[in-house]
mmCIF file of C-alpha atoms in Angstrom:
data_model
loop_
_atom_site.group_PDB
_atom_site.id
_atom_site.type_symbol
_atom_site.label_atom_id
_atom_site.label_comp_id
_atom_site.label_asym_id
_atom_site.label_seq_id
_atom_site.Cartn_x
_atom_site.Cartn_y
_atom_site.Cartn_z
ATOM 1 C CA UNK X 1 21.658 6.983 14.448
ATOM 2 C CA UNK X 2 21.192 8.215 10.866
ATOM 3 C CA UNK X 3 17.852 6.396 10.683
ATOM 4 C CA UNK X 4 16.904 7.763 14.122
ATOM 5 C CA UNK X 5 17.458 11.413 13.211
ATOM 6 C CA UNK X 6 15.197 11.384 10.170
ATOM 7 C CA UNK X 7 12.567 9.224 11.843
ATOM 8 C CA UNK X 8 12.057 11.184 15.038
ATOM 9 C CA UNK X 9 12.178 14.627 13.432
ATOM 10 C CA UNK X 10 10.239 14.126 10.195
ATOM 11 C CA UNK X 11 9.188 10.731 8.830
ATOM 12 C CA UNK X 12 7.024 9.446 11.674
ATOM 13 C CA UNK X 13 5.357 12.815 12.157
ATOM 14 C CA UNK X 14 4.967 14.028 8.576
ATOM 15 C CA UNK X 15 1.194 13.678 8.867
ATOM 16 C CA UNK X 16 1.226 15.898 11.977
ATOM 17 C CA UNK X 17 3.129 18.577 10.051
ATOM 18 C CA UNK X 18 0.585 18.117 7.241
ATOM 19 C CA UNK X 19 -2.258 18.671 9.691
ATOM 20 C CA UNK X 20 -0.623 21.861 10.996
ATOM 21 C CA UNK X 21 0.038 23.161 7.480
ATOM 22 C CA UNK X 22 -3.535 22.443 6.409
ATOM 23 C CA UNK X 23 -4.857 24.385 9.395
ATOM 24 C CA UNK X 24 -2.539 27.372 8.843
ATOM 25 C CA UNK X 25 -2.578 27.659 5.055
ATOM 26 C CA UNK X 26 -5.739 25.782 4.035
ATOM 27 C CA UNK X 27 -3.892 23.605 1.520
ATOM 28 C CA UNK X 28 -5.689 20.526 0.202
ATOM 29 C CA UNK X 29 -4.688 16.983 1.104
ATOM 30 C CA UNK X 30 -3.603 16.408 -2.495
ATOM 31 C CA UNK X 31 -1.295 19.438 -2.331
ATOM 32 C CA UNK X 32 0.238 18.244 0.929
ATOM 33 C CA UNK X 33 0.637 14.692 -0.334
ATOM 34 C CA UNK X 34 2.100 16.067 -3.557
ATOM 35 C CA UNK X 35 5.177 17.341 -1.730
ATOM 36 C CA UNK X 36 5.766 13.902 -0.245
ATOM 37 C CA UNK X 37 5.154 12.292 -3.640
ATOM 38 C CA UNK X 38 7.621 14.545 -5.458
ATOM 39 C CA UNK X 39 10.192 13.914 -2.757
ATOM 40 C CA UNK X 40 9.786 10.149 -3.200
ATOM 41 C CA UNK X 41 10.174 10.474 -6.972
ATOM 42 C CA UNK X 42 13.280 12.542 -6.391
ATOM 43 C CA UNK X 43 14.711 9.829 -4.128
ATOM 44 C CA UNK X 44 13.891 7.219 -6.754
ATOM 45 C CA UNK X 45 15.565 9.123 -9.571
ATOM 46 C CA UNK X 46 18.523 9.811 -7.299
ATOM 47 C CA UNK X 47 18.819 6.126 -6.374
ATOM 48 C CA UNK X 48 20.986 4.865 -9.265
ATOM 49 C CA UNK X 49 23.281 7.897 -9.021
ATOM 50 C CA UNK X 50 23.512 7.657 -5.245
ATOM 51 C CA UNK X 51 24.171 3.922 -5.444
ATOM 52 C CA UNK X 52 27.030 4.546 -7.869
ATOM 53 C CA UNK X 53 28.419 7.382 -5.734
ATOM 54 C CA UNK X 54 28.362 5.241 -2.590
ATOM 55 C CA UNK X 55 29.994 2.300 -4.397
ATOM 56 C CA UNK X 56 32.603 4.633 -5.894
ATOM 57 C CA UNK X 57 33.404 7.096 -3.098
ATOM 58 C CA UNK X 58 32.200 5.356 0.051
ATOM 59 C CA UNK X 59 29.265 6.024 2.319
ATOM 60 C CA UNK X 60 30.852 8.368 4.861
ATOM 61 C CA UNK X 61 31.282 11.422 2.638
ATOM 62 C CA UNK X 62 27.896 10.929 0.950
ATOM 63 C CA UNK X 63 26.125 10.618 4.314
ATOM 64 C CA UNK X 64 27.894 13.684 5.678
ATOM 65 C CA UNK X 65 26.807 15.812 2.712
ATOM 66 C CA UNK X 66 23.272 14.466 3.024
ATOM 67 C CA UNK X 67 22.878 15.286 6.711
ATOM 68 C CA UNK X 68 24.169 18.828 6.171
ATOM 69 C CA UNK X 69 21.612 19.333 3.383
ATOM 70 C CA UNK X 70 18.892 17.886 5.640
ATOM 71 C CA UNK X 71 19.754 20.264 8.468
ATOM 72 C CA UNK X 72 19.803 23.356 6.263
ATOM 73 C CA UNK X 73 16.566 22.344 4.534
ATOM 74 C CA UNK X 74 14.873 21.883 7.909
ATOM 75 C CA UNK X 75 15.840 25.416 8.874
ATOM 76 C CA UNK X 76 14.424 26.640 5.569
ATOM 77 C CA UNK X 77 11.209 24.685 6.141
ATOM 78 C CA UNK X 78 10.656 26.547 9.409
ATOM 79 C CA UNK X 79 10.411 29.825 7.449
ATOM 80 C CA UNK X 80 8.068 28.894 4.570
ATOM 81 C CA UNK X 81 5.073 31.041 3.646
ATOM 82 C CA UNK X 82 3.881 29.474 0.377
ATOM 83 C CA UNK X 83 3.181 26.092 -1.172
ATOM 84 C CA UNK X 84 6.104 26.528 -3.585
ATOM 85 C CA UNK X 85 8.491 27.156 -0.693
ATOM 86 C CA UNK X 86 7.108 24.063 1.057
ATOM 87 C CA UNK X 87 7.756 21.945 -2.024
ATOM 88 C CA UNK X 88 11.293 23.297 -2.454
ATOM 89 C CA UNK X 89 12.207 22.738 1.196
ATOM 90 C CA UNK X 90 10.676 19.295 1.357
ATOM 91 C CA UNK X 91 12.466 18.394 -1.865
ATOM 92 C CA UNK X 92 15.739 19.339 -0.166
ATOM 93 C CA UNK X 93 14.754 17.482 3.012
ATOM 94 C CA UNK X 94 14.162 14.347 0.941
ATOM 95 C CA UNK X 95 17.493 14.779 -0.854
ATOM 96 C CA UNK X 96 19.373 15.143 2.404
ATOM 97 C CA UNK X 97 17.624 12.282 4.180
ATOM 98 C CA UNK X 98 18.225 10.001 1.196
ATOM 99 C CA UNK X 99 21.943 10.765 0.921
ATOM 100 C CA UNK X 100 22.358 10.622 4.671
ATOM 101 C CA UNK X 101 20.232 7.589 5.411
ATOM 102 C CA UNK X 102 18.664 4.420 4.081
ATOM 103 C CA UNK X 103 20.551 3.515 0.888
ATOM 104 C CA UNK X 104 23.967 4.613 2.145
ATOM 105 C CA UNK X 105 23.573 2.732 5.430
ATOM 106 C CA UNK X 106 22.246 -0.367 3.675
ATOM 107 C CA UNK X 107 25.235 -0.589 1.321
ATOM 108 C CA UNK X 108 27.652 -0.385 4.254
ATOM 109 C CA UNK X 109 25.882 -3.162 6.159
ATOM 110 C CA UNK X 110 25.686 -5.422 3.120
ATOM 111 C CA UNK X 111 29.449 -4.999 2.704
ATOM 112 C CA UNK X 112 30.171 -5.756 6.358
ATOM 113 C CA UNK X 113 27.871 -8.744 6.899
ATOM 114 C CA UNK X 114 27.293 -12.013 5.077
ATOM 115 C CA UNK X 115 26.135 -14.737 7.472
ATOM 116 C CA UNK X 116 24.145 -12.327 9.620
ATOM 117 C CA UNK X 117 23.106 -9.894 6.906
ATOM 118 C CA UNK X 118 19.346 -9.952 7.567
ATOM 119 C CA UNK X 119 19.929 -9.520 11.287
ATOM 120 C CA UNK X 120 22.327 -6.592 10.747
ATOM 121 C CA UNK X 121 19.913 -4.837 8.397
ATOM 122 C CA UNK X 122 17.117 -5.340 10.906
ATOM 123 C CA UNK X 123 19.122 -3.980 13.824
ATOM 124 C CA UNK X 124 20.133 -0.927 11.794
ATOM 125 C CA UNK X 125 16.475 -0.053 11.389
ATOM 126 C CA UNK X 126 16.007 0.012 15.150
ATOM 127 C CA UNK X 127 17.130 3.628 14.870
ATOM 128 C CA UNK X 128 14.087 4.313 12.702
ATOM 129 C CA UNK X 129 11.906 2.520 15.242
ATOM 130 C CA UNK X 130 13.316 4.306 18.278
ATOM 131 C CA UNK X 131 12.626 7.530 16.428
ATOM 132 C CA UNK X 132 8.997 6.452 16.282
ATOM 133 C CA UNK X 133 8.962 5.877 20.045
ATOM 134 C CA UNK X 134 9.845 9.537 20.491
ATOM 135 C CA UNK X 135 7.210 10.701 17.995
ATOM 136 C CA UNK X 136 4.743 11.570 20.809
ATOM 137 C CA UNK X 137 7.427 13.840 22.290
ATOM 138 C CA UNK X 138 7.921 15.574 18.945
ATOM 139 C CA UNK X 139 4.146 15.920 18.567
ATOM 140 C CA UNK X 140 3.982 17.477 22.047
ATOM 141 C CA UNK X 141 6.742 19.915 21.060
ATOM 142 C CA UNK X 142 4.789 20.862 17.922
ATOM 143 C CA UNK X 143 1.651 21.450 20.000
ATOM 144 C CA UNK X 144 3.630 23.482 22.568
ATOM 145 C CA UNK X 145 6.132 25.470 20.493
ATOM 146 C CA UNK X 146 4.501 25.301 17.063
ATOM 147 C CA UNK X 147 5.612 23.523 13.920
ATOM 148 C CA UNK X 148 7.995 26.301 12.835
ATOM 149 C CA UNK X 149 10.063 26.245 16.017
ATOM 150 C CA UNK X 150 10.104 22.449 15.985
ATOM 151 C CA UNK X 151 11.383 22.351 12.409
ATOM 152 C CA UNK X 152 14.010 24.997 13.162
ATOM 153 C CA UNK X 153 15.394 23.220 16.207
ATOM 154 C CA UNK X 154 15.315 19.959 14.262
ATOM 155 C CA UNK X 155 17.592 21.516 11.656
ATOM 156 C CA UNK X 156 20.022 22.751 14.300
ATOM 157 C CA UNK X 157 20.091 19.297 15.926
ATOM 158 C CA UNK X 158 20.826 17.580 12.611
ATOM 159 C CA UNK X 159 23.677 19.973 11.779
ATOM 160 C CA UNK X 160 25.165 19.433 15.234
ATOM 161 C CA UNK X 161 25.091 15.618 14.867
ATOM 162 C CA UNK X 162 26.146 15.295 11.208
ATOM 163 C CA UNK X 163 29.907 15.050 11.794
ATOM 164 C CA UNK X 164 30.042 12.659 14.799
ATOM 165 C CA UNK X 165 27.353 10.381 13.341
ATOM 166 C CA UNK X 166 29.250 9.881 10.079
ATOM 167 C CA UNK X 167 32.769 9.764 11.544
ATOM 168 C CA UNK X 168 32.393 6.104 12.572
ATOM 169 C CA UNK X 169 31.320 4.908 9.098
ATOM 170 C CA UNK X 170 33.750 2.687 7.164
ATOM 171 C CA UNK X 171 32.552 1.575 3.741
ATOM 172 C CA UNK X 172 34.076 -1.918 3.568
ATOM 173 C CA UNK X 173 35.763 -4.101 6.203
ATOM 174 C CA UNK X 174 38.946 -4.453 4.144
ATOM 175 C CA UNK X 175 39.309 -0.654 4.205
ATOM 176 C CA UNK X 176 40.244 -0.926 7.894
ATOM 177 C CA UNK X 177 41.891 -4.351 7.869
ATOM 178 C CA UNK X 178 38.784 -6.272 8.940
ATOM 179 C CA UNK X 179 36.844 -9.167 7.421
ATOM 180 C CA UNK X 180 33.089 -9.762 6.969
ATOM 181 C CA UNK X 181 31.112 -10.740 10.093
ATOM 182 C CA UNK X 182 34.170 -10.048 12.262
ATOM 183 C CA UNK X 183 35.662 -13.454 11.439
ATOM 184 C CA UNK X 184 39.385 -13.671 12.382
ATOM 185 C CA UNK X 185 41.508 -13.285 9.258
ATOM 186 C CA UNK X 186 43.258 -16.651 9.617
ATOM 187 C CA UNK X 187 39.891 -18.428 9.761
ATOM 188 C CA UNK X 188 38.555 -16.314 6.927
ATOM 189 C CA UNK X 189 41.496 -17.242 4.689
ATOM 190 C CA UNK X 190 41.633 -20.966 5.491
ATOM 191 C CA UNK X 191 38.210 -22.123 6.706
ATOM 192 C CA UNK X 192 35.628 -19.967 4.973
ATOM 193 C CA UNK X 193 34.591 -21.194 1.487
ATOM 194 C CA UNK X 194 35.675 -19.038 -1.429
ATOM 195 C CA UNK X 195 32.024 -18.353 -2.255
ATOM 196 C CA UNK X 196 31.674 -16.568 1.082
ATOM 197 C CA UNK X 197 34.815 -14.453 0.785
ATOM 198 C CA UNK X 198 32.877 -11.636 -0.716
ATOM 199 C CA UNK X 199 34.667 -8.640 0.654
ATOM 200 C CA UNK X 200 38.229 -9.628 -0.238
ATOM 201 C CA UNK X 201 37.464 -11.114 -3.647
ATOM 202 C CA UNK X 202 34.742 -8.638 -4.589
ATOM 203 C CA UNK X 203 33.111 -11.327 -6.727
ATOM 204 C CA UNK X 204 31.455 -13.848 -4.411
ATOM 205 C CA UNK X 205 28.772 -15.052 -6.780
ATOM 206 C CA UNK X 206 27.730 -11.518 -7.673
ATOM 207 C CA UNK X 207 26.467 -10.623 -11.106
ATOM 208 C CA UNK X 208 29.313 -8.996 -13.001
ATOM 209 C CA UNK X 209 27.269 -5.907 -13.862
ATOM 210 C CA UNK X 210 24.115 -4.081 -12.860
ATOM 211 C CA UNK X 211 22.742 -4.577 -16.383
ATOM 212 C CA UNK X 212 22.783 -8.346 -15.855
ATOM 213 C CA UNK X 213 20.694 -7.939 -12.718
ATOM 214 C CA UNK X 214 18.188 -5.670 -14.467
ATOM 215 C CA UNK X 215 17.622 -8.402 -17.063
ATOM 216 C CA UNK X 216 16.409 -10.916 -14.471
ATOM 217 C CA UNK X 217 12.721 -11.489 -13.786
ATOM 218 C CA UNK X 218 13.450 -11.707 -10.064
ATOM 219 C CA UNK X 219 14.696 -8.112 -9.943
ATOM 220 C CA UNK X 220 11.422 -6.793 -11.343
ATOM 221 C CA UNK X 221 9.187 -9.018 -9.235
ATOM 222 C CA UNK X 222 11.021 -7.986 -6.067
ATOM 223 C CA UNK X 223 11.055 -4.307 -7.024
ATOM 224 C CA UNK X 224 7.366 -4.085 -7.945
ATOM 225 C CA UNK X 225 6.422 -6.144 -4.884
ATOM 226 C CA UNK X 226 8.480 -3.775 -2.766
ATOM 227 C CA UNK X 227 6.811 -0.840 -4.531
ATOM 228 C CA UNK X 228 3.442 -2.196 -3.386
ATOM 229 C CA UNK X 229 4.738 -2.064 0.178
ATOM 230 C CA UNK X 230 6.034 1.456 -0.431
ATOM 231 C CA UNK X 231 2.604 2.523 -1.671
ATOM 232 C CA UNK X 232 1.043 1.412 1.606
ATOM 233 C CA UNK X 233 3.766 2.757 3.885
ATOM 234 C CA UNK X 234 3.876 6.135 2.125
ATOM 235 C CA UNK X 235 0.104 6.486 2.380
ATOM 236 C CA UNK X 236 0.133 5.736 6.096
ATOM 237 C CA UNK X 237 3.007 8.165 6.755
ATOM 238 C CA UNK X 238 1.220 11.046 5.035
ATOM 239 C CA UNK X 239 -2.386 10.445 6.045
ATOM 240 C CA UNK X 240 -2.516 8.616 9.385
ATOM 241 C CA UNK X 241 -2.926 11.772 11.514
ATOM 242 C CA UNK X 242 -5.384 13.346 9.064
ATOM 243 C CA UNK X 243 -7.517 10.188 9.071
ATOM 244 C CA UNK X 244 -7.472 9.591 12.820
ATOM 245 C CA UNK X 245 -7.869 13.241 13.822
ATOM 246 C CA UNK X 246 -10.190 14.689 11.198
ATOM 247 C CA UNK X 247 -12.252 11.700 10.112
ATOM 248 C CA UNK X 248 -12.344 9.484 13.203
ATOM 249 C CA UNK X 249 -12.214 12.315 15.746
ATOM 250 C CA UNK X 250 -9.223 11.163 17.792
ATOM 251 C CA UNK X 251 -6.856 13.617 19.484
ATOM 252 C CA UNK X 252 -3.250 14.200 18.468
ATOM 253 C CA UNK X 253 -2.289 12.501 21.718
ATOM 254 C CA UNK X 254 -4.034 9.360 20.502
ATOM 255 C CA UNK X 255 -2.287 9.708 17.132
ATOM 256 C CA UNK X 256 1.007 9.728 19.006
ATOM 257 C CA UNK X 257 -0.050 6.599 20.897
ATOM 258 C CA UNK X 258 -0.884 4.803 17.640
ATOM 259 C CA UNK X 259 2.495 5.739 16.160
ATOM 260 C CA UNK X 260 4.157 4.479 19.345
ATOM 261 C CA UNK X 261 2.351 1.130 19.155
ATOM 262 C CA UNK X 262 3.277 0.794 15.476
ATOM 263 C CA UNK X 263 6.852 1.521 16.425
ATOM 264 C CA UNK X 264 6.953 -0.997 19.274
ATOM 265 C CA UNK X 265 5.586 -3.694 16.980
ATOM 266 C CA UNK X 266 8.058 -2.582 14.312
ATOM 267 C CA UNK X 267 10.837 -3.203 16.840
ATOM 268 C CA UNK X 268 9.449 -6.658 17.658
ATOM 269 C CA UNK X 269 9.369 -7.365 13.933
ATOM 270 C CA UNK X 270 12.961 -6.232 13.485
ATOM 271 C CA UNK X 271 14.122 -8.349 16.414
ATOM 272 C CA UNK X 272 12.317 -11.321 14.909
ATOM 273 C CA UNK X 273 14.024 -10.969 11.530
ATOM 274 C CA UNK X 274 17.051 -12.967 12.655
ATOM 275 C CA UNK X 275 14.787 -15.839 13.697
ATOM 276 C CA UNK X 276 12.589 -15.781 10.600
ATOM 277 C CA UNK X 277 15.392 -15.012 8.145
ATOM 278 C CA UNK X 278 17.583 -17.863 9.394
ATOM 279 C CA UNK X 279 14.853 -20.509 9.627
ATOM 280 C CA UNK X 280 12.356 -19.775 6.883
ATOM 281 C CA UNK X 281 12.378 -18.750 3.243
ATOM 282 C CA UNK X 282 12.812 -14.956 3.199
ATOM 283 C CA UNK X 283 10.663 -14.639 0.093
ATOM 284 C CA UNK X 284 7.700 -16.449 1.653
ATOM 285 C CA UNK X 285 7.963 -14.558 4.942
ATOM 286 C CA UNK X 286 8.037 -11.259 3.023
ATOM 287 C CA UNK X 287 4.922 -12.283 1.093
ATOM 288 C CA UNK X 288 3.115 -13.091 4.353
ATOM 289 C CA UNK X 289 4.059 -9.650 5.657
ATOM 290 C CA UNK X 290 2.478 -8.057 2.592
ATOM 291 C CA UNK X 291 -0.692 -9.927 3.477
ATOM 292 C CA UNK X 292 -0.534 -8.427 6.974
ATOM 293 C CA UNK X 293 -0.181 -4.960 5.429
ATOM 294 C CA UNK X 294 -3.347 -5.607 3.415
ATOM 295 C CA UNK X 295 -5.323 -6.751 6.465
ATOM 296 C CA UNK X 296 -4.101 -3.793 8.522
ATOM 297 C CA UNK X 297 -5.270 -1.273 5.902
ATOM 298 C CA UNK X 298 -8.734 -2.844 5.863
ATOM 299 C CA UNK X 299 -8.889 -2.524 9.652
ATOM 300 C CA UNK X 300 -7.900 1.140 9.402
ATOM 301 C CA UNK X 301 -10.336 1.856 6.568
ATOM 302 C CA UNK X 302 -13.344 0.376 8.344
ATOM 303 C CA UNK X 303 -12.348 1.169 11.936
ATOM 304 C CA UNK X 304 -15.333 1.594 14.237
ATOM 305 C CA UNK X 305 -13.502 1.336 17.543
ATOM 306 C CA UNK X 306 -10.181 2.043 19.195
ATOM 307 C CA UNK X 307 -9.378 -1.658 19.122
ATOM 308 C CA UNK X 308 -9.592 -1.847 15.340
ATOM 309 C CA UNK X 309 -7.148 1.049 15.104
ATOM 310 C CA UNK X 310 -4.846 -0.659 17.598
ATOM 311 C CA UNK X 311 -5.040 -3.917 15.623
ATOM 312 C CA UNK X 312 -4.022 -1.959 12.522
ATOM 313 C CA UNK X 313 -1.026 -0.522 14.377
ATOM 314 C CA UNK X 314 0.080 -3.969 15.590
ATOM 315 C CA UNK X 315 -0.165 -5.718 12.212
ATOM 316 C CA UNK X 316 1.255 -2.832 10.178
ATOM 317 C CA UNK X 317 4.184 -2.392 12.562
ATOM 318 C CA UNK X 318 5.111 -6.083 12.619
ATOM 319 C CA UNK X 319 4.831 -6.344 8.834
ATOM 320 C CA UNK X 320 7.128 -3.347 8.311
ATOM 321 C CA UNK X 321 9.676 -4.611 10.806
ATOM 322 C CA UNK X 322 10.007 -8.083 9.316
ATOM 323 C CA UNK X 323 9.514 -7.334 5.622
ATOM 324 C CA UNK X 324 11.902 -4.409 5.127
ATOM 325 C CA UNK X 325 15.210 -6.049 6.116
ATOM 326 C CA UNK X 326 14.251 -9.353 4.482
ATOM 327 C CA UNK X 327 13.624 -7.767 1.075
ATOM 328 C CA UNK X 328 16.966 -5.959 1.308
ATOM 329 C CA UNK X 329 18.686 -9.226 2.248
ATOM 330 C CA UNK X 330 16.958 -11.065 -0.614
ATOM 331 C CA UNK X 331 18.517 -8.647 -3.117
ATOM 332 C CA UNK X 332 21.985 -9.354 -1.743
ATOM 333 C CA UNK X 333 21.324 -13.116 -1.617
ATOM 334 C CA UNK X 334 20.061 -13.159 -5.205
ATOM 335 C CA UNK X 335 22.411 -10.688 -6.900
ATOM 336 C CA UNK X 336 25.484 -10.395 -4.641
ATOM 337 C CA UNK X 337 27.126 -7.308 -3.160
ATOM 338 C CA UNK X 338 29.607 -6.313 -5.873
ATOM 339 C CA UNK X 339 27.159 -3.812 -7.393
ATOM 340 C CA UNK X 340 24.668 -3.759 -4.535
ATOM 341 C CA UNK X 341 24.509 0.024 -4.268
ATOM 342 C CA UNK X 342 23.635 0.437 -7.942
ATOM 343 C CA UNK X 343 21.165 -2.472 -7.876
ATOM 344 C CA UNK X 344 19.461 -1.043 -4.811
ATOM 345 C CA UNK X 345 19.399 2.385 -6.432
ATOM 346 C CA UNK X 346 17.646 1.129 -9.563
ATOM 347 C CA UNK X 347 15.202 -0.821 -7.449
ATOM 348 C CA UNK X 348 14.399 2.320 -5.467
ATOM 349 C CA UNK X 349 13.360 4.025 -8.711
ATOM 350 C CA UNK X 350 10.492 1.551 -8.889
ATOM 351 C CA UNK X 351 9.755 1.478 -5.156
ATOM 352 C CA UNK X 352 9.499 5.242 -4.845
ATOM 353 C CA UNK X 353 6.992 5.451 -7.687
ATOM 354 C CA UNK X 354 4.672 3.509 -5.418
ATOM 355 C CA UNK X 355 5.495 5.733 -2.462
ATOM 356 C CA UNK X 356 4.699 8.773 -4.611
ATOM 357 C CA UNK X 357 1.451 7.540 -6.137
ATOM 358 C CA UNK X 358 -0.078 6.118 -2.955
ATOM 359 C CA UNK X 359 -0.262 9.295 -0.843
ATOM 360 C CA UNK X 360 -1.479 11.468 -3.749
ATOM 361 C CA UNK X 361 -4.173 8.962 -4.671
ATOM 362 C CA UNK X 362 -5.314 8.716 -1.050
ATOM 363 C CA UNK X 363 -5.360 12.499 -0.701
ATOM 364 C CA UNK X 364 -7.383 12.897 -3.895
ATOM 365 C CA UNK X 365 -9.910 10.274 -2.808
ATOM 366 C CA UNK X 366 -10.228 11.869 0.632
ATOM 367 C CA UNK X 367 -10.786 15.315 -0.904
ATOM 368 C CA UNK X 368 -13.410 13.925 -3.299
ATOM 369 C CA UNK X 369 -15.288 11.536 -0.995
ATOM 370 C CA UNK X 370 -14.698 13.073 2.409
ATOM 371 C CA UNK X 371 -13.144 9.895 3.821
ATOM 372 C CA UNK X 372 -10.246 7.492 3.404
ATOM 373 C CA UNK X 373 -12.326 4.306 3.164
ATOM 374 C CA UNK X 374 -12.023 3.874 -0.610
ATOM 375 C CA UNK X 375 -8.345 4.839 -0.692
ATOM 376 C CA UNK X 376 -7.325 2.483 2.104
ATOM 377 C CA UNK X 377 -9.351 -0.348 0.556
ATOM 378 C CA UNK X 378 -7.429 0.080 -2.695
ATOM 379 C CA UNK X 379 -4.181 0.064 -0.693
ATOM 380 C CA UNK X 380 -5.199 -3.276 0.817
ATOM 381 C CA UNK X 381 -5.763 -4.722 -2.660
ATOM 382 C CA UNK X 382 -2.323 -3.473 -3.706
ATOM 383 C CA UNK X 383 -0.875 -5.223 -0.660
ATOM 384 C CA UNK X 384 -2.383 -8.516 -1.792
ATOM 385 C CA UNK X 385 -0.966 -7.982 -5.280
ATOM 386 C CA UNK X 386 2.480 -7.336 -3.808
ATOM 387 C CA UNK X 387 2.272 -10.547 -1.810
ATOM 388 C CA UNK X 388 1.710 -12.555 -4.988
ATOM 389 C CA UNK X 389 4.651 -10.890 -6.752
ATOM 390 C CA UNK X 390 7.031 -11.693 -3.904
ATOM 391 C CA UNK X 391 5.890 -15.320 -3.893
ATOM 392 C CA UNK X 392 6.790 -15.520 -7.584
ATOM 393 C CA UNK X 393 10.233 -13.910 -7.120
ATOM 394 C CA UNK X 394 12.375 -17.054 -7.021
ATOM 395 C CA UNK X 395 16.165 -16.881 -7.028
ATOM 396 C CA UNK X 396 17.585 -16.676 -10.567
ATOM 397 C CA UNK X 397 20.445 -18.793 -11.820
ATOM 398 C CA UNK X 398 23.692 -16.845 -12.173
ATOM 399 C CA UNK X 399 24.644 -16.589 -15.835
ATOM 400 C CA UNK X 400 28.190 -15.683 -16.775
#
């Protein structure tokens, strides 16, 4: 639900808001992308602190604070009249969505699941995907009521849902007398190997400190490879509507259809994570997905027909759905869950740099050249680079 709220109201339709803001205020694509970039950098810098806070105080209170900030910031966004106000409000929106969403939810799931970790992480992201399915509805509301009213009602909706959404969150299974994966306690104590008893022991093959993890080559290869994915995903989020509407001449209705197709394929990818994650090497599958990202960006850059755009949506959606949960699961498999929140937070510092640079670079190139061809081609090259890094990210030996 936390993923769903942010996805349906903002993330999937950021480019539609950008299009509306450009039409009303005449701001450049670089200026619009700059707000997204600064928000990603903020999330990255927040990551280590948020990871520590979640590990220390639990996810429920952090998520609750985040959703309240997100709701209030959305109300503020509906009243902006200057670029500075836009930046301030979007900064707060990013802060709230970060505290209330991805990292906090991921830490909880990693704590609760061991055997089915990749599957659990994938299913949690279905909320993000279902939000994408409703993106055409949100776009229709923007076209009908205007972007200000849509943002205002979004804020009210978030504030209304913040308490019930977070009430069901429990940070660790032992906090409520449960065990990982829902295994009966007698089986967990007598049949499950000690190496798997991660939640009760708190030291199931984990690195003893975050510093130890940061010293491994695998951490940096995974993080930079993930940053390459973030560069591509961030660019698509910010510029997809601008590219399809302004440069290829498609209607906003068609933009909504493309987002829907991406979302459907994202769901298929998420549902396939359990199959791929259990049967194949997660690292190799993630690298293949980066290759699909690269191919999809080339299709989008050089699109000459509806079918090329649709092929982009299919490949990009599948790649996102499979890759995201697998990379998260790889971190837990490689480094353990004892300090997972902090490890994930430090990794997000690197990932969000990519998500910040990509949209700004694409906006600059579009402003300078009048098209997104060069920018999307560079994104495809970055995708290939990320694929190589993930292939090289082999599991490190645990040094004590």
